[in-house]
mmCIF file of C-alpha atoms in Angstrom:
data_model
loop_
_atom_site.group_PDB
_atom_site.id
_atom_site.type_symbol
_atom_site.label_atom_id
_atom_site.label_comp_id
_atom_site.label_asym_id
_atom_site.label_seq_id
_atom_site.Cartn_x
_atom_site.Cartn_y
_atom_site.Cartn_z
ATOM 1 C CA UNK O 170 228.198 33.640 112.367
ATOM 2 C CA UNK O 171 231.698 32.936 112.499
ATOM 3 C CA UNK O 172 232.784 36.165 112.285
ATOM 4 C CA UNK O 173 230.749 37.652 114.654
ATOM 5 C CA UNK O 174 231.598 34.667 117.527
ATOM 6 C CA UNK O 175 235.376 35.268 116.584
ATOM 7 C CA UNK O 176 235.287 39.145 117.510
ATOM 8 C CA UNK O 177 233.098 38.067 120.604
ATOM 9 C CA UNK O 178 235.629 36.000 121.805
ATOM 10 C CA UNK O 179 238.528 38.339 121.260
ATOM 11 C CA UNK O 180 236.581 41.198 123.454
ATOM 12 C CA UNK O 181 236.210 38.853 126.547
ATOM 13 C CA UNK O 182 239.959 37.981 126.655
ATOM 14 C CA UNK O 183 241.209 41.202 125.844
ATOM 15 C CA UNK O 184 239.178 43.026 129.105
ATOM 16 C CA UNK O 185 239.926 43.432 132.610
ATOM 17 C CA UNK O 186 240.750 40.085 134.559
ATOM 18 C CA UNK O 187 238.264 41.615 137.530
ATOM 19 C CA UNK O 188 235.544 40.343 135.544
ATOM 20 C CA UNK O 189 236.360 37.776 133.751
ATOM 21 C CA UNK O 190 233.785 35.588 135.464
ATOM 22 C CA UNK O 191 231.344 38.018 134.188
ATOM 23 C CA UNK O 192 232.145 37.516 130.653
ATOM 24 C CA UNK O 193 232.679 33.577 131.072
ATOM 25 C CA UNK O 194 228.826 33.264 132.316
ATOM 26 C CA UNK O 195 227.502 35.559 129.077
ATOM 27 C CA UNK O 196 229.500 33.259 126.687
ATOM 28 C CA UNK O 197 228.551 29.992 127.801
ATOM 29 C CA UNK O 198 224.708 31.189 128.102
ATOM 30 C CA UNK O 199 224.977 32.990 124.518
ATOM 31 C CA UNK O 200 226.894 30.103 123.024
ATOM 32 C CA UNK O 201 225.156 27.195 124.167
ATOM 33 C CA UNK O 202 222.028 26.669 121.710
ATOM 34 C CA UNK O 203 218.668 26.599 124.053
ATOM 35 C CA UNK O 204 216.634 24.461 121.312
ATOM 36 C CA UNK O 205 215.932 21.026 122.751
ATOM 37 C CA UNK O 206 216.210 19.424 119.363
ATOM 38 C CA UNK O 207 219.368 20.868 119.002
ATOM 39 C CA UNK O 208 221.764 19.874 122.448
ATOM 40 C CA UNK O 209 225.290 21.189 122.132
ATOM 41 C CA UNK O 210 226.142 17.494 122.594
ATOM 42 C CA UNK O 211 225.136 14.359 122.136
ATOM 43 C CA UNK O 212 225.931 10.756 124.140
ATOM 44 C CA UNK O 213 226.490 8.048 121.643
ATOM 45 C CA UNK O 214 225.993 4.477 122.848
ATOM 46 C CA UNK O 215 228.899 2.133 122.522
ATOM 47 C CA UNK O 216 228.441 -0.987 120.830
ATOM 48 C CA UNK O 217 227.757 -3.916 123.254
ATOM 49 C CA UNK O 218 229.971 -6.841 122.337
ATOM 50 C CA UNK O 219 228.727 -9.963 120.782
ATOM 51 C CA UNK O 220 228.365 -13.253 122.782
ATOM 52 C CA UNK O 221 230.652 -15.279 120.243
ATOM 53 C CA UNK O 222 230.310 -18.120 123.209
ATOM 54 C CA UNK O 223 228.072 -21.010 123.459
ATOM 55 C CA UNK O 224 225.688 -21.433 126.350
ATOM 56 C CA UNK O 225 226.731 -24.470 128.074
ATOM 57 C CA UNK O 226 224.182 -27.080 128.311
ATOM 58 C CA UNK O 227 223.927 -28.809 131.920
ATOM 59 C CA UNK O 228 224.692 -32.174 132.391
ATOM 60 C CA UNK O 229 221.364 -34.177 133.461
ATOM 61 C CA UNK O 230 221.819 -36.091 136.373
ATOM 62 C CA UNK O 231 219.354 -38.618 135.137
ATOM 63 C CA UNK O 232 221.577 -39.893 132.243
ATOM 64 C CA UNK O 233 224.859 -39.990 134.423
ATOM 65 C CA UNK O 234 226.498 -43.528 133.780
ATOM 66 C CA UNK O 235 227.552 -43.742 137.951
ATOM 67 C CA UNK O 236 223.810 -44.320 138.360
ATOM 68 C CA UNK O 237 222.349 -46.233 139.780
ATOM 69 C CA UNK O 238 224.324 -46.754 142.628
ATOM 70 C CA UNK O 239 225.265 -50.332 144.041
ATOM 71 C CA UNK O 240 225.999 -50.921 147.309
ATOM 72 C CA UNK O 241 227.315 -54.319 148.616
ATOM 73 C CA UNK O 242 225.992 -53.640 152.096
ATOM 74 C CA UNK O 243 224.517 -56.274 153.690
ATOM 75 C CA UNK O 244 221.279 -54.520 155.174
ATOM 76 C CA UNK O 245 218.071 -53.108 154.161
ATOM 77 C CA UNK O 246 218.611 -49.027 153.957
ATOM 78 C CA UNK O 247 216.387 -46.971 156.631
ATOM 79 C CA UNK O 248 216.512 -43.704 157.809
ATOM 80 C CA UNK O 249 216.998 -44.360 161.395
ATOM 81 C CA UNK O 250 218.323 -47.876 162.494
ATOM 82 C CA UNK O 251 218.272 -47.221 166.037
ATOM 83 C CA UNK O 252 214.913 -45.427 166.325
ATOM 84 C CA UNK O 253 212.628 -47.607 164.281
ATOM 85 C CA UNK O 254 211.381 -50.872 164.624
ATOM 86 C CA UNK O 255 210.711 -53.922 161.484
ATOM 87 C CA UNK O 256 208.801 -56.131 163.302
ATOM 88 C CA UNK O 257 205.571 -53.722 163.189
ATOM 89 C CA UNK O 258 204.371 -53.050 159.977
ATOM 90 C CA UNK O 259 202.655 -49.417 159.617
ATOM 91 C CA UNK O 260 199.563 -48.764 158.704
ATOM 92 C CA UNK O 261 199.310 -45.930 156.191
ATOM 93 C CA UNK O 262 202.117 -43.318 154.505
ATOM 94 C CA UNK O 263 201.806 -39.602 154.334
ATOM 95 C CA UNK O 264 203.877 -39.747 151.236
ATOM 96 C CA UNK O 265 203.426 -42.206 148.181
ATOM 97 C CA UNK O 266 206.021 -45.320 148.024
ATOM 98 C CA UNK O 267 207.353 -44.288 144.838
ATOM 99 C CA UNK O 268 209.198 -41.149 145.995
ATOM 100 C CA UNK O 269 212.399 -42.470 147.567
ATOM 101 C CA UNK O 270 214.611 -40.770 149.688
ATOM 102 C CA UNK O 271 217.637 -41.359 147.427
ATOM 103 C CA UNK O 272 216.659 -39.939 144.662
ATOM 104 C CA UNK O 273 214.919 -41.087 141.279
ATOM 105 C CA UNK O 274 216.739 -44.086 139.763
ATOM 106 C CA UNK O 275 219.468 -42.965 142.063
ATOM 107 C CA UNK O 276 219.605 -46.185 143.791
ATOM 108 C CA UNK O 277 219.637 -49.981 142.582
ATOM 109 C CA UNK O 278 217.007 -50.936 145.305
ATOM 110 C CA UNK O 279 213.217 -50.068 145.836
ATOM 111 C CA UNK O 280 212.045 -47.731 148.480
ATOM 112 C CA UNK O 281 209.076 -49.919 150.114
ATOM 113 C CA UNK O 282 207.887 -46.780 152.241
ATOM 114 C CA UNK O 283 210.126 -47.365 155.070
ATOM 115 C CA UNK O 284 213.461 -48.888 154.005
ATOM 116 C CA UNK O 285 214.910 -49.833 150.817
ATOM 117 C CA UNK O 286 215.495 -53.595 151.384
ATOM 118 C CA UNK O 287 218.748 -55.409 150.086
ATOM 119 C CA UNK O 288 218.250 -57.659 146.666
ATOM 120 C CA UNK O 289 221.557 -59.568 147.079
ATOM 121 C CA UNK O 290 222.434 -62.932 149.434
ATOM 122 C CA UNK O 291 225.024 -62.441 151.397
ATOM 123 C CA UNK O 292 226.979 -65.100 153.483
ATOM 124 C CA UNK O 293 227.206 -64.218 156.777
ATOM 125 C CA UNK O 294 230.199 -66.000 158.146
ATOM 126 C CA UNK O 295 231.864 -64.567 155.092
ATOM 127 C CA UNK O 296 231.116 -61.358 155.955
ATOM 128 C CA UNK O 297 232.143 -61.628 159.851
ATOM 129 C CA UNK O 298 235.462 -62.665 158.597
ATOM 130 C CA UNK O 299 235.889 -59.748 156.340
ATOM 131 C CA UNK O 300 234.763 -58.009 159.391
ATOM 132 C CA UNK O 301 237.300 -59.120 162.091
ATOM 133 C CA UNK O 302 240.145 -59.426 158.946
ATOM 134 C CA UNK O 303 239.584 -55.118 159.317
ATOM 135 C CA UNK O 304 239.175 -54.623 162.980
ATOM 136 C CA UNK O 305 242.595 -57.003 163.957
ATOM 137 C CA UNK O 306 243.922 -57.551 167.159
ATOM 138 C CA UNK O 307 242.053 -56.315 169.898
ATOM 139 C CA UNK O 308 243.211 -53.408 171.333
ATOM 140 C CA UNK O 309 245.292 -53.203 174.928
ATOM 141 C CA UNK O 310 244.681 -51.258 177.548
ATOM 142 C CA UNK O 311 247.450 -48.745 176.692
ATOM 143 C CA UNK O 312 246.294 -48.241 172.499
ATOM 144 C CA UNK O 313 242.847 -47.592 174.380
ATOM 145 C CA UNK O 314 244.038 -44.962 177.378
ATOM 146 C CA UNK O 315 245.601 -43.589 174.306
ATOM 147 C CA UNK O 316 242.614 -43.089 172.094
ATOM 148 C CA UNK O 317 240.663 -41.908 174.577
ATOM 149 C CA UNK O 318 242.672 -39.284 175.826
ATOM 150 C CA UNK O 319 243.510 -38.058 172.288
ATOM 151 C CA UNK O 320 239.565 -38.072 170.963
ATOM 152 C CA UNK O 321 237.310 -37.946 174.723
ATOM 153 C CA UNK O 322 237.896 -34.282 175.195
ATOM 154 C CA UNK O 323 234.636 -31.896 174.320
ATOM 155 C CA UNK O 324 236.529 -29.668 171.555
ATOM 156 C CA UNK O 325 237.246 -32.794 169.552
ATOM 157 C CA UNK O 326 237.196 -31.748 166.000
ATOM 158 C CA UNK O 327 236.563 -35.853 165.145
ATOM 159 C CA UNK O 328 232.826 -35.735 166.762
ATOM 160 C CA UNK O 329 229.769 -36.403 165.390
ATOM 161 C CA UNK O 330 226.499 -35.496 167.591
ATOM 162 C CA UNK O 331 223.954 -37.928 167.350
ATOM 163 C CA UNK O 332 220.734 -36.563 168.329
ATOM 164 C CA UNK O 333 216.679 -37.588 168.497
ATOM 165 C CA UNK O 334 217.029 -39.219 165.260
ATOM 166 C CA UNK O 335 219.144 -41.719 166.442
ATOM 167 C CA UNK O 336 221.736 -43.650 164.195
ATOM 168 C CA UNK O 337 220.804 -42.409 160.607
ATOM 169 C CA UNK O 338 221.901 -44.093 157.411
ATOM 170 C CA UNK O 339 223.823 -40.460 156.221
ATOM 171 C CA UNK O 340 225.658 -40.646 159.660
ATOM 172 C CA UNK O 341 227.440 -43.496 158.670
ATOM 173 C CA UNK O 342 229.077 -41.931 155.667
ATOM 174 C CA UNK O 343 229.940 -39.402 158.177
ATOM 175 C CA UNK O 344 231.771 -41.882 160.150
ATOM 176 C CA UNK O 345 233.795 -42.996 157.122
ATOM 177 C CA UNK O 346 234.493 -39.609 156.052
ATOM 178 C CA UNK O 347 236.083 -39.156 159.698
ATOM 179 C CA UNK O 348 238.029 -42.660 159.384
ATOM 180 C CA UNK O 349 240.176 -40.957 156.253
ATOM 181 C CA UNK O 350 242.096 -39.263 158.711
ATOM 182 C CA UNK O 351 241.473 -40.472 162.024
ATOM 183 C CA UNK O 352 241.521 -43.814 163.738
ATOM 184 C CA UNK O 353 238.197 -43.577 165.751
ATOM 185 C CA UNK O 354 235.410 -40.513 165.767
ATOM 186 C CA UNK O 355 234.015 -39.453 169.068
ATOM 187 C CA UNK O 356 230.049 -39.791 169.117
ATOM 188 C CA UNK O 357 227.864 -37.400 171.425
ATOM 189 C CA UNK O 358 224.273 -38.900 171.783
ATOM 190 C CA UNK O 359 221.576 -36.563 172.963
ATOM 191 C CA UNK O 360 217.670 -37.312 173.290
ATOM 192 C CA UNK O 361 215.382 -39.998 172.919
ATOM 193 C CA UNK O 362 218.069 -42.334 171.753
ATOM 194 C CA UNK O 363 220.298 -42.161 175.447
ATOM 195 C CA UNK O 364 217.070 -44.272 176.629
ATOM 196 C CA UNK O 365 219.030 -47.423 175.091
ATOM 197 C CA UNK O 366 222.668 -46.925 174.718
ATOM 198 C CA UNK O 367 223.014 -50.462 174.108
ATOM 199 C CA UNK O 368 221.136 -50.472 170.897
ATOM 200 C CA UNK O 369 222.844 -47.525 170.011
ATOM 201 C CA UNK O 370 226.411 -49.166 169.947
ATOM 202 C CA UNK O 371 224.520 -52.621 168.312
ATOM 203 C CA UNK O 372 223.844 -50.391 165.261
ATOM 204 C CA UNK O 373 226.894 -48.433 165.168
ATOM 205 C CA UNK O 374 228.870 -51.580 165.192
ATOM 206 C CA UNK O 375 226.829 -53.364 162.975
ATOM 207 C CA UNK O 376 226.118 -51.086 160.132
ATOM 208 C CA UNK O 377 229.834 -49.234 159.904
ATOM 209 C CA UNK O 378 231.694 -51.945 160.870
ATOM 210 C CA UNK O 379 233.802 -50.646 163.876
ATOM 211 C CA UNK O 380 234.118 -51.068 167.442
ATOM 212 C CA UNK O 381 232.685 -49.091 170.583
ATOM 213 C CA UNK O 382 236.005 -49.132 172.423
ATOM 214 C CA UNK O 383 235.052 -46.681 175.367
ATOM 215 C CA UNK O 384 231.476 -45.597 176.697
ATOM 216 C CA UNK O 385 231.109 -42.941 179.589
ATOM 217 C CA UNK O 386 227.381 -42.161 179.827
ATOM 218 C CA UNK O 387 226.387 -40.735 176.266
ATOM 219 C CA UNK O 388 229.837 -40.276 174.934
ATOM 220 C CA UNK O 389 230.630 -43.224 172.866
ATOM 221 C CA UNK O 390 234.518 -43.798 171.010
ATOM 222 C CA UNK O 391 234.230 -45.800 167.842
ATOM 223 C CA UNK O 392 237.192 -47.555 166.444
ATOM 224 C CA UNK O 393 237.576 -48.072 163.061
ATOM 225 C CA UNK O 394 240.144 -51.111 162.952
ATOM 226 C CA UNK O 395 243.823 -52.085 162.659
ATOM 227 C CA UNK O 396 243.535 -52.511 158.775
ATOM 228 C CA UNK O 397 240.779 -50.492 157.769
ATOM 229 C CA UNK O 398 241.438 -49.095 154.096
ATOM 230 C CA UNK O 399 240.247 -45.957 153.323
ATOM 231 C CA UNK O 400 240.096 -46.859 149.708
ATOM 232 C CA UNK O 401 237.923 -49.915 149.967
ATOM 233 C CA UNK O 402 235.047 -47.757 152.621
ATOM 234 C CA UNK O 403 231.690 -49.457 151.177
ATOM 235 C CA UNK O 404 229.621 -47.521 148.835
ATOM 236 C CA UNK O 405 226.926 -45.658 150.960
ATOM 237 C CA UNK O 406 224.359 -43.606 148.846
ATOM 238 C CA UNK O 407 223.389 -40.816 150.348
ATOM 239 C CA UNK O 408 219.477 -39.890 151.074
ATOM 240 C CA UNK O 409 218.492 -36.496 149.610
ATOM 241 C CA UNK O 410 215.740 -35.795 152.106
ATOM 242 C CA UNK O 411 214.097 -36.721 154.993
ATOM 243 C CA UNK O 412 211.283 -39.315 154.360
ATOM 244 C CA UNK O 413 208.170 -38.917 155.991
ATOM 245 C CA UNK O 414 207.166 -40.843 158.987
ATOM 246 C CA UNK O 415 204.864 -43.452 158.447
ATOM 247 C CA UNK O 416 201.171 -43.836 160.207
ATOM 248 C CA UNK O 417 201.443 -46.476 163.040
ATOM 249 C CA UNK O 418 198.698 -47.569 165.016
ATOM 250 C CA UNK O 419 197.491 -46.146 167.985
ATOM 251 C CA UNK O 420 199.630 -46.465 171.317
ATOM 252 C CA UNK O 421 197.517 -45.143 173.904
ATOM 253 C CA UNK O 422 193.615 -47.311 174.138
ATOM 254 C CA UNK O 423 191.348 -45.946 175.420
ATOM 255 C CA UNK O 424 190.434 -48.709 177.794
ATOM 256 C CA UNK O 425 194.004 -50.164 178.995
ATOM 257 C CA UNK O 426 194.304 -54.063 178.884
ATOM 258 C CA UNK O 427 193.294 -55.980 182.300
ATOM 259 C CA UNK O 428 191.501 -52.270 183.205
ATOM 260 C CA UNK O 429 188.059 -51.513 182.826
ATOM 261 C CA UNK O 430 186.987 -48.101 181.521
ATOM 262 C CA UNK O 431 186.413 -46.531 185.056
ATOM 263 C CA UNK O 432 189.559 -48.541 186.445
ATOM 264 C CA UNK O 433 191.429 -46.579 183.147
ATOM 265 C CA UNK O 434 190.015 -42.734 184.358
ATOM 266 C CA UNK O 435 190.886 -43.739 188.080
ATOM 267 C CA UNK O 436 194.611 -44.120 187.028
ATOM 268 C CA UNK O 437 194.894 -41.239 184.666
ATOM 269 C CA UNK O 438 193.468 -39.272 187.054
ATOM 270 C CA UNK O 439 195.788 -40.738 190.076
ATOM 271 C CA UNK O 440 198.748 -39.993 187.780
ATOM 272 C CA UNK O 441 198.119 -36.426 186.871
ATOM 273 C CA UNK O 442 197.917 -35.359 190.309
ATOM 274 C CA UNK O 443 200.682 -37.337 191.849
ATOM 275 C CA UNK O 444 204.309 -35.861 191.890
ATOM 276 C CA UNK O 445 206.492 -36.159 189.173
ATOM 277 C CA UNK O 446 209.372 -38.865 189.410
ATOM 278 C CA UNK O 447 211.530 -36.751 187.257
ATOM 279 C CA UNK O 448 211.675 -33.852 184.716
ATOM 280 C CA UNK O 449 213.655 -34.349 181.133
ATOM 281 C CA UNK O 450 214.902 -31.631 179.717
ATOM 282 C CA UNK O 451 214.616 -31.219 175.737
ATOM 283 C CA UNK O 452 217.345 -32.976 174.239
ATOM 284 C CA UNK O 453 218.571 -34.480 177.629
ATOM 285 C CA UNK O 454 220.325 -37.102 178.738
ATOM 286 C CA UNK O 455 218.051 -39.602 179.651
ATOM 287 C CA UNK O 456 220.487 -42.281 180.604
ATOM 288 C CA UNK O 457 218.926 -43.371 184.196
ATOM 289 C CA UNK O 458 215.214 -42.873 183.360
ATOM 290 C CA UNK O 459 214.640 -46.678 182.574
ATOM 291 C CA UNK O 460 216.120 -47.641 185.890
ATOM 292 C CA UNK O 461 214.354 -45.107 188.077
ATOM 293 C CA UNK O 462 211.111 -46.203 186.655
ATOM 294 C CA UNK O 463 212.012 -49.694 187.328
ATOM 295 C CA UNK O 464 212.874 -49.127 190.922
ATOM 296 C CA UNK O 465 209.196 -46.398 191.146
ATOM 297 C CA UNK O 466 206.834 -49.641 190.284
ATOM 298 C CA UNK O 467 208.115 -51.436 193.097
ATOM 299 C CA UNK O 468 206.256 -49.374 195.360
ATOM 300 C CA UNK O 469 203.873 -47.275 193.178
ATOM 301 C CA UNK O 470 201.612 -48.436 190.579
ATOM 302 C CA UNK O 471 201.133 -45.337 188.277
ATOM 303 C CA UNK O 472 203.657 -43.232 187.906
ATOM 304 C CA UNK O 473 204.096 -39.684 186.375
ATOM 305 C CA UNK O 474 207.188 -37.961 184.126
ATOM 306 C CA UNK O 475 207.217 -34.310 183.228
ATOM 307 C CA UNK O 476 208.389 -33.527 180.074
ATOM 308 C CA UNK O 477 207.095 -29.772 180.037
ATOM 309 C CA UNK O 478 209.387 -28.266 177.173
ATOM 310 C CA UNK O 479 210.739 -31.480 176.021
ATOM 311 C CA UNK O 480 207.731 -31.510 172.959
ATOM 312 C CA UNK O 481 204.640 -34.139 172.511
ATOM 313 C CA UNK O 482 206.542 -35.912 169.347
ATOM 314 C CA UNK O 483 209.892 -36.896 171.509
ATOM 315 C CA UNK O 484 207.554 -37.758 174.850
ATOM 316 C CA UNK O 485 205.493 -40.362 172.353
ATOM 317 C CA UNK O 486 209.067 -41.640 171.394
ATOM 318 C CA UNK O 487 209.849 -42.337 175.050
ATOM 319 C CA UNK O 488 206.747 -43.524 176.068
ATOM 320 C CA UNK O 489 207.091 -46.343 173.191
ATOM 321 C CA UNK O 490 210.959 -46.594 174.347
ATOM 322 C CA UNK O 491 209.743 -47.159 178.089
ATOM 323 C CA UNK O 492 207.031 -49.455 177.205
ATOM 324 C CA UNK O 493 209.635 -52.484 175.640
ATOM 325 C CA UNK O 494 212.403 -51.208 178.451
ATOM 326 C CA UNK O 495 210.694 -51.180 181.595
ATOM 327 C CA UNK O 496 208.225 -52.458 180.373
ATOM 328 C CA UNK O 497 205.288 -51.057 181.338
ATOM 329 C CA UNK O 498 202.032 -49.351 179.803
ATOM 330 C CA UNK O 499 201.501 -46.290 179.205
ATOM 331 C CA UNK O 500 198.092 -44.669 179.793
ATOM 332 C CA UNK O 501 197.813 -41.051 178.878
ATOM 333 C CA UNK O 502 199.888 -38.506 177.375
ATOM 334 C CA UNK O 503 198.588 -35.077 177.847
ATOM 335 C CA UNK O 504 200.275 -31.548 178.226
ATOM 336 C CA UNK O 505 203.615 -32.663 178.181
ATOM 337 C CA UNK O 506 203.097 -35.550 180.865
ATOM 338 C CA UNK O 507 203.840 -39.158 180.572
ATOM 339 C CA UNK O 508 201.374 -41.655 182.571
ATOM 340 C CA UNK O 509 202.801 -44.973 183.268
ATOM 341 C CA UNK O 510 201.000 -48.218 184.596
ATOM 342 C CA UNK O 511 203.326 -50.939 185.587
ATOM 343 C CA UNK O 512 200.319 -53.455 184.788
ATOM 344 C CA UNK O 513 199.012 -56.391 186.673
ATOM 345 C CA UNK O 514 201.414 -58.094 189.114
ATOM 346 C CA UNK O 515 200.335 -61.301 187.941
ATOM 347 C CA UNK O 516 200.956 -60.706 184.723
ATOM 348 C CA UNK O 517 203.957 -59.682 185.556
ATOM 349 C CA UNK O 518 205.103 -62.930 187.936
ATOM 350 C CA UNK O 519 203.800 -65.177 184.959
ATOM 351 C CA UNK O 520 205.914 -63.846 182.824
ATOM 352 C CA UNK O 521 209.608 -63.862 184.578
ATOM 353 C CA UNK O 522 208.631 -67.497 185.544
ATOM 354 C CA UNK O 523 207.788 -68.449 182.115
#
């Protein structure tokens, strides 16, 4: 066999280069074997290399020695400070008590279903000293014009936007993170919360510690202090999720107080077909809505705000907001509209001489 494919080979190279491609195509098909048991060649698989290394094993963040964490803040933990109330006590919870926000046995305190109330006794002249020993010397009117012009512009990169959920407990260690390197953070409130700007610098003061130093409509400037230490920010767990909102009870009656039920359907039905005192835009600013609902009772009784695109959970939100703020009652919420009764005049005259 040898032989022969020795002689074979000889006669192709030895003919006439014109067709050569002639004799290439009747050696390869005579020379390659046509069994398919027997393939001219063969692939051999290389040797995958060993795993000489150990899996690593994860760490389990149950059984890491920082936990739990303890904070030495002086208030009971919530998710919103501005936007919720303690003084009315809910009524059911669409989640059970004993999932907390922060984690499990992430936190030294117990989650109660709405906050996560503070287990130590704090003295609270000690702690106002501590907390005009950071802030200083007030500032003057120059360290102030200063400030504002370096941190009231709209590309500030030292801004936090504060939104429909009002001052949150995570937005405070975003305030701290922003004190590392900056002197004060500019805040941008939007939504329900612009109702009451005052209670949105009360909490912002009270739970980080600073100072509102300048306040043009929903733009807020919060100072940290004169000899705040980065180093010695308070501990501030952070919450993992959002907790769910708790049942409260029902805002709207059906039958208003001082109304009876026909006296209830008259106004309802006056206020859906009387013109709207304004429109609110979702995620407005909704700065001048308690005073132009003040100055509407004087001379109307029911009055009417469209909130067409502005969503049914954030018009409930103002509704309750306008109720304490106003105050006033309100009557009906229904496609988007807000139905206000400024209540009995009486009740009203016994009350600002009492």
């Amino acid at each position: 066999m040898a032989v022969k494919f020795l002689s074979f080979l000889h006669k192709t190279l030895t003919q006439n280069p014109k067709s050569k491609s002639l004799y290439v195509s009747y050696f390869l098909n005579h020379t390659l074997s046509q069994d398919q048991y027997d393939p001219p060649f063969s692939l051999t698989k290389k040797p995958k290399p060993k795993n000489t290394t150990e899996p690593k094993e994860t760490p389990d963040p149950n059984n890491d020695p920082k936990l739990p964490v303890k904070s030495d803040l002086a208030f009971d933990f919530r998710y919103s400070y501005s936007e919720s109330n303690p003084a009315i006590e809910p009524i059911g919870y669409r989640e059970p008590k004993r999932f907390s926000p922060f984690g499990p046995g992430r936190l030294d305190r117990k989650w109660t279903g709405t906050a996560a109330p503070t287990q130590l006794e704090t003295d609270m002249d000690k702690l106002m000293e501590e907390r005009n020993r950071v802030l200083g010397d007030p500032l003057t009117e120059e360290e102030v014009a200063e400030l504002v012009e370096r941190y009231r512009h709209s590309d500030c990169s030292r801004q936090i936007n504060l939104g429909k959920g009002g001052v949150t407990h995570n937005m405070l260690d975003d305030i701290h993170n922003h004190w590392k390197r900056a002197e004060a953070v500019r805040i941008k409130c939007l939504g329900v919360p612009t109702l009451d700007m005052d209670n949105v610098c009360f909490h912002l003061e009270d739970k980080s510690g600073g100072k509102v130093v300048y306040r043009n409509i929903n733009i807020l400037l919060l100072y940290r202090g004169r000899n705040y230490d980065p180093e010695n920010r308070p501990v501030i767990p952070l919450m993992l999720w959002k907790p769910y909102a708790p049942i409260y009870p029902k805002l709207v009656k059906n039958v208003a107080d001082g109304l009876t039920f026909e006296e209830t359907k008259e106004m309802r039905n006056r206020g859906l077909n009387s013109l709207p005192l304004m429109k609110l835009t979702r995620n407005g600013v909704y700065v001048n809505v308690v005073d132009r609902v003040r100055d509407a009772f004087e001379t109307e009784e029911v009055v009417r705000l469209d909130c067409k695109h502005v969503g049914m959970s954030d018009c409930k939100k103002i509704g309750v907001k306008l109720k304490d703020l106003v105050p006033c009652v309100p009557i009906l919420f229904k496609d988007e509209q807000i139905i206000l009764w400024r209540g009995k005049r009486n009740q009203e005259l016994e009350s600002s001489t009492a």
